[in-house]
CSV table of C-alpha atoms in Angstrom, one decimal:
chain,number,residue,atom,x,y,z
A,1,MET,CA,82.3,119.3,152.9
A,2,LYS,CA,80.8,116.0,150.5
A,3,LYS,CA,81.5,116.9,147.9
A,4,ILE,CA,85.5,117.9,148.5
A,5,VAL,CA,85.9,114.0,150.3
A,6,ALA,CA,84.8,112.9,146.1
A,7,ILE,CA,86.8,114.1,144.8
A,8,LEU,CA,89.6,113.4,147.4
A,9,LEU,CA,88.5,109.4,146.6
A,10,ALA,CA,88.6,109.9,142.8
A,11,VAL,CA,92.5,111.4,143.5
A,12,VAL,CA,92.7,108.4,145.6
A,13,MET,CA,91.8,105.7,143.1
A,14,VAL,CA,93.2,107.0,140.3
A,15,ALA,CA,96.3,106.8,141.9
A,16,SER,CA,95.9,103.9,142.9
A,17,SER,CA,94.5,101.9,138.9
A,18,ALA,CA,98.6,104.2,137.1
A,19,PHE,CA,99.7,102.2,140.2
A,20,VAL,CA,98.1,98.5,139.2
A,21,LEU,CA,98.8,99.3,135.5
A,22,ALA,CA,102.2,100.7,135.3
A,23,SER,CA,102.6,97.0,137.5
A,24,CYS,CA,101.5,94.9,134.7
A,25,GLY,CA,102.5,96.8,131.6
A,26,ASP,CA,105.2,94.7,129.8
A,27,SER,CA,107.5,93.9,131.3
A,28,LYS,CA,106.2,91.2,133.1
A,29,THR,CA,108.2,88.1,132.5
A,30,ASP,CA,111.5,90.3,133.5
A,31,SER,CA,110.2,87.8,137.6
A,32,ASN,CA,110.9,85.2,135.9
A,33,ALA,CA,114.5,86.1,133.3
A,34,SER,CA,116.1,86.7,135.4
A,35,LYS,CA,115.6,82.6,136.7
A,36,ILE,CA,116.1,81.1,133.9
A,37,THR,CA,119.8,79.4,134.3
A,38,LYS,CA,119.9,76.1,133.7
A,39,ALA,CA,117.0,74.2,131.3
A,40,ASP,CA,115.0,73.4,134.2
A,41,ASP,CA,114.2,76.7,134.9
A,42,LEU,CA,112.2,76.8,132.5
A,43,LYS,CA,108.6,75.0,133.2
A,44,GLY,CA,106.1,78.6,134.4
A,45,ALA,CA,108.5,80.8,132.1
A,46,VAL,CA,106.4,82.1,128.6
A,47,ILE,CA,109.3,80.1,125.7
A,48,GLY,CA,109.7,82.7,121.9
A,49,VAL,CA,110.2,80.2,119.3
A,50,GLN,CA,109.9,80.3,115.6
A,51,LEU,CA,106.5,77.8,114.9
A,52,GLY,CA,106.8,74.7,113.2
A,53,THR,CA,110.8,74.7,114.5
A,54,THR,CA,112.8,71.7,116.8
A,55,GLY,CA,111.9,74.6,119.2
A,56,ASP,CA,108.8,75.3,119.2
A,57,ILE,CA,108.3,70.9,118.9
A,58,TYR,CA,110.8,70.7,122.5
A,59,ALA,CA,109.4,74.1,124.6
A,60,SER,CA,105.6,73.0,124.4
A,61,ASP,CA,106.9,69.3,126.2
A,62,TYR,CA,106.5,72.1,128.7
A,63,GLU,CA,103.2,73.5,128.5
A,64,LYS,CA,102.4,70.8,130.3
A,65,ASP,CA,104.1,72.3,133.7
A,66,GLY,CA,102.6,75.5,133.7
A,67,SER,CA,104.9,77.2,131.1
A,68,LYS,CA,103.3,79.6,127.2
A,69,ILE,CA,104.4,79.2,124.0
A,70,GLU,CA,105.0,82.1,121.9
A,71,ARG,CA,104.5,81.6,119.2
A,72,PHE,CA,106.4,83.3,115.9
A,73,ASN,CA,107.2,82.7,111.9
A,74,LYS,CA,110.7,83.8,112.3
A,75,GLY,CA,113.6,83.9,114.9
A,76,GLY,CA,113.9,87.1,114.7
A,77,ASP,CA,110.9,88.4,116.0
A,78,ALA,CA,111.4,85.8,119.3
A,79,VAL,CA,114.3,87.3,119.6
A,80,LEU,CA,112.7,91.0,119.6
A,81,ALA,CA,110.2,90.1,121.5
A,82,LEU,CA,112.4,88.8,124.9
A,83,THR,CA,115.0,91.9,124.3
A,84,GLN,CA,111.4,94.2,125.5
A,85,GLY,CA,110.3,91.7,127.5
A,86,LYS,CA,107.4,89.8,126.4
A,87,VAL,CA,108.8,86.5,126.1
A,88,ASP,CA,111.6,85.0,129.1
A,89,CYS,CA,113.1,83.1,127.1
A,90,VAL,CA,114.3,81.9,123.3
A,91,ILE,CA,114.3,78.4,122.3
A,92,ILE,CA,116.6,78.2,119.1
A,93,ASP,CA,119.0,77.0,117.4
A,94,ASN,CA,122.8,77.0,118.4
A,95,GLU,CA,124.9,78.9,116.1
A,96,PRO,CA,121.6,80.6,114.3
A,97,ALA,CA,121.8,81.9,118.5
A,98,LYS,CA,125.5,83.4,118.0
A,99,ALA,CA,124.3,85.3,114.9
A,100,PHE,CA,121.5,87.0,117.2
A,101,VAL,CA,123.1,87.3,120.9
A,102,ALA,CA,125.9,88.6,118.8
A,103,GLN,CA,123.1,91.7,117.7
A,104,ASN,CA,121.1,92.4,120.5
A,105,LYS,CA,122.8,93.4,123.6
A,106,GLY,CA,121.8,92.8,127.0
A,107,LEU,CA,121.9,88.9,125.0
A,108,LYS,CA,123.6,85.7,126.2
A,109,ILE,CA,122.9,81.9,125.3
A,110,LEU,CA,122.6,79.2,128.1
A,111,ASP,CA,125.9,77.8,128.7
A,112,GLU,CA,123.8,74.3,129.1
A,113,PRO,CA,122.8,72.6,125.7
A,114,PHE,CA,119.5,72.5,125.3
A,115,ALA,CA,119.1,69.3,123.2
A,116,GLU,CA,120.9,67.9,120.5
A,117,GLU,CA,120.2,66.8,117.2
A,118,GLU,CA,120.6,65.9,113.0
A,119,TYR,CA,119.2,68.5,110.2
A,120,ALA,CA,118.8,66.4,106.6
A,121,ILE,CA,117.2,67.2,103.9
A,122,CYS,CA,112.8,66.8,103.1
A,123,THR,CA,111.5,65.0,100.8
A,124,ALA,CA,108.2,63.8,99.3
A,125,LYS,CA,107.8,59.7,100.8
A,126,ASP,CA,109.0,57.3,98.8
A,127,SER,CA,110.2,60.1,96.3
A,128,GLU,CA,113.0,58.1,94.0
A,129,LEU,CA,114.8,61.8,94.4
A,130,THR,CA,115.8,60.9,98.1
A,131,ALA,CA,118.2,57.9,96.8
A,132,LYS,CA,120.0,60.6,94.5
A,133,ILE,CA,120.7,63.1,97.0
A,134,ASN,CA,121.8,60.3,99.3
A,135,GLY,CA,124.2,59.7,96.5
A,136,ALA,CA,125.4,62.8,96.3
A,137,LEU,CA,125.6,63.9,99.3
A,138,LYS,CA,127.7,60.4,100.3
A,139,GLU,CA,130.4,62.1,97.1
A,140,LEU,CA,130.4,65.3,98.6
A,141,THR,CA,131.0,63.7,101.9
A,142,ASP,CA,133.8,62.1,100.4
A,143,ASP,CA,135.3,64.7,99.3
A,144,GLY,CA,135.9,67.3,101.6
A,145,THR,CA,133.0,69.6,100.3
A,146,VAL,CA,130.3,68.8,102.8
A,147,LYS,CA,132.9,69.4,105.4
A,148,SER,CA,134.4,72.7,103.4
A,149,ILE,CA,131.0,74.3,103.5
A,150,ILE,CA,130.4,73.9,107.2
A,151,GLN,CA,133.8,75.6,107.5
A,152,ASN,CA,132.7,78.6,105.4
A,153,TYR,CA,130.3,79.6,108.0
A,154,ILE,CA,131.1,78.2,110.7
A,155,GLY,CA,134.6,78.1,112.9
A,156,ASP,CA,136.5,81.6,113.1
A,157,ASP,CA,140.1,80.1,111.0
A,158,THR,CA,137.5,79.5,108.5
A,159,LYS,CA,135.2,81.5,108.0
A,160,GLY,CA,133.9,83.1,104.9
A,161,LYS,CA,137.9,81.2,103.2
A,162,SER,CA,136.3,78.5,101.0
A,163,PRO,CA,132.6,78.9,99.5
A,164,TYR,CA,132.0,77.0,96.9
A,165,GLU,CA,131.2,77.5,93.7
A,166,SER,CA,129.9,75.4,90.8
A,167,PRO,CA,131.8,73.4,87.8
A,168,LYS,CA,132.6,75.4,85.3
A,169,ASP,CA,131.3,72.7,82.5
A,170,VAL,CA,128.5,71.8,85.7
A,171,ASP,CA,125.4,70.2,83.2
A,172,THR,CA,121.6,71.4,83.7
A,173,SER,CA,120.1,69.9,82.2
A,174,ASN,CA,117.5,67.4,83.1
A,175,GLY,CA,115.9,71.1,84.8
A,176,GLU,CA,114.9,71.9,87.6
A,177,LEU,CA,115.0,71.5,91.5
A,178,HIS,CA,113.2,73.2,93.9
A,179,MET,CA,114.5,74.2,97.0
A,180,ALA,CA,111.4,75.0,100.0
A,181,THR,CA,113.7,76.9,102.8
A,182,ASN,CA,113.3,79.9,104.8
A,183,ALA,CA,116.1,82.6,104.4
A,184,PHE,CA,115.6,83.4,108.1
A,185,PHE,CA,118.3,81.5,109.8
A,186,GLU,CA,121.9,82.3,110.1
A,187,PRO,CA,124.1,80.4,108.8
A,188,TYR,CA,122.0,77.9,107.2
A,189,GLU,CA,120.0,80.5,105.6
A,190,PHE,CA,119.8,83.9,105.1
A,191,TYR,CA,119.6,86.7,102.3
A,192,ASP,CA,123.1,88.8,101.1
A,193,GLY,CA,120.5,91.6,99.5
A,194,ASP,CA,118.5,89.9,97.3
A,195,LYS,CA,120.4,86.1,97.1
A,196,VAL,CA,119.4,83.5,99.6
A,197,VAL,CA,123.6,82.4,100.9
A,198,GLY,CA,124.1,79.9,103.8
A,199,ILE,CA,124.9,76.5,104.6
A,200,ASP,CA,122.2,74.6,103.1
A,201,ALA,CA,122.4,76.7,99.6
A,202,GLU,CA,125.7,76.1,99.0
A,203,MET,CA,125.0,72.5,100.4
A,204,ALA,CA,121.7,72.4,98.0
A,205,GLN,CA,124.1,74.0,94.9
A,206,ALA,CA,126.4,71.2,95.2
A,207,ILE,CA,124.2,68.2,95.0
A,208,CYS,CA,122.6,69.5,92.4
A,209,ASP,CA,125.7,69.9,90.1
A,210,LYS,CA,126.3,66.8,91.0
A,211,LEU,CA,123.0,65.4,90.1
A,212,GLY,CA,123.4,67.5,87.1
A,213,TYR,CA,119.9,70.5,87.4
A,214,LYS,CA,119.5,73.7,88.1
A,215,LEU,CA,118.9,75.1,91.8
A,216,VAL,CA,115.1,76.8,92.5
A,217,ILE,CA,115.5,78.1,95.6
A,218,ASP,CA,111.6,78.9,97.3
A,219,ASP,CA,111.1,80.7,100.7
A,220,MET,CA,108.3,80.5,102.2
A,221,ASP,CA,107.4,80.4,106.3
A,222,PHE,CA,109.3,76.9,108.3
A,223,ASP,CA,106.1,76.4,109.0
A,224,SER,CA,105.7,75.6,105.4
A,225,ILE,CA,108.0,74.2,104.2
A,226,ILE,CA,107.0,70.4,104.6
A,227,THR,CA,103.5,71.0,103.1
A,228,ALA,CA,105.6,72.7,99.1
A,229,VAL,CA,106.8,69.4,99.4
A,230,THR,CA,104.1,66.9,100.2
A,231,SER,CA,101.4,68.2,97.8
A,232,GLY,CA,104.7,68.6,95.1
A,233,LYS,CA,105.0,72.1,95.5
A,234,ALA,CA,108.9,71.8,96.7
A,235,ASP,CA,111.2,68.6,95.5
A,236,PHE,CA,112.9,68.8,98.9
A,237,GLY,CA,113.3,71.9,101.8
A,238,MET,CA,116.5,72.2,103.6
A,239,ALA,CA,116.0,74.2,105.9
A,240,GLY,CA,117.9,73.2,109.1
A,241,MET,CA,115.6,70.4,109.1
A,242,THR,CA,115.7,68.2,112.0
A,243,VAL,CA,114.3,64.8,111.5
A,244,THR,CA,111.5,63.7,114.3
A,245,ASP,CA,108.8,60.7,114.4
A,246,GLU,CA,106.6,63.4,114.6
A,247,ARG,CA,107.9,65.0,110.7
A,248,LYS,CA,109.2,60.9,109.5
A,249,GLU,CA,105.4,60.5,108.9
A,250,SER,CA,104.4,63.3,106.2
A,251,VAL,CA,108.5,62.9,104.4
A,252,ASP,CA,111.7,60.9,104.3
A,253,PHE,CA,114.7,62.2,105.0
A,254,THR,CA,118.4,62.0,103.2
A,255,ASP,CA,121.0,61.0,105.3
A,256,SER,CA,122.4,63.9,107.8
A,257,TYR,CA,125.0,66.4,106.3
A,258,THR,CA,125.2,67.5,109.7
A,259,THR,CA,124.2,67.8,113.4
A,260,ALA,CA,123.5,70.9,115.6
A,261,THR,CA,122.4,72.3,119.0
A,262,GLN,CA,119.1,73.5,120.6
A,263,VAL,CA,120.2,76.0,123.3
A,264,ILE,CA,118.1,78.9,125.4
A,265,ILE,CA,119.2,82.4,124.6
A,266,VAL,CA,118.4,85.3,128.1
A,267,LYS,CA,119.0,88.1,128.6
A,268,GLU,CA,122.0,88.7,130.7
């Protein structure tokens, strides 16, 4: 009789353990995710970000309110974690967010913008290149090239209709300029086959054409870009990079070439 009772108790304990484990699986964030409808709901949530980005910087402010920040080397990895229920939301720039949502059913961007920011090119401290790039940027802005490049990737009416092309007689006698980027940030930089394309890639090419250099694009983790510039491994960094006081301690920034918005991606 005692043996039968022991067996029954063991069965009950196994069944109870299975129930507990099922209740503590990867879907543990689903209840939190359904509650995120605005920025104020991020307190206590599990937030996915790309390491070293502005989204990472902004999200870090919520850690003191009990939020957990999951950092990924690529924005796409953060979005994948969201689809798998491993994070409650992802904070990322608006244009890449649109691309990720279009590629992943069941996701949406919250209507309320999370933050607004300006993109610029980072250069080594006190580098003469900063002024040169600013001069090229002004010329490209005045002649409409900057607007045309942006419209080639953003906006239904003009997308894909105005790709930048280098002049046939372009002079590259000044040598090479190496651009450090993270080429997984559509539409600013991404791969088309084995070539890095996008707003930043075309903008950098136009700048190099103006200055008489051949552009070389070096793809790396976003978190490595500033180090590459400060160490001299790259001449400038361009990767949808926001101007922040923290970054300005390490590098200089050119004039801004576009504005952007940080948004929050959640499950529908």
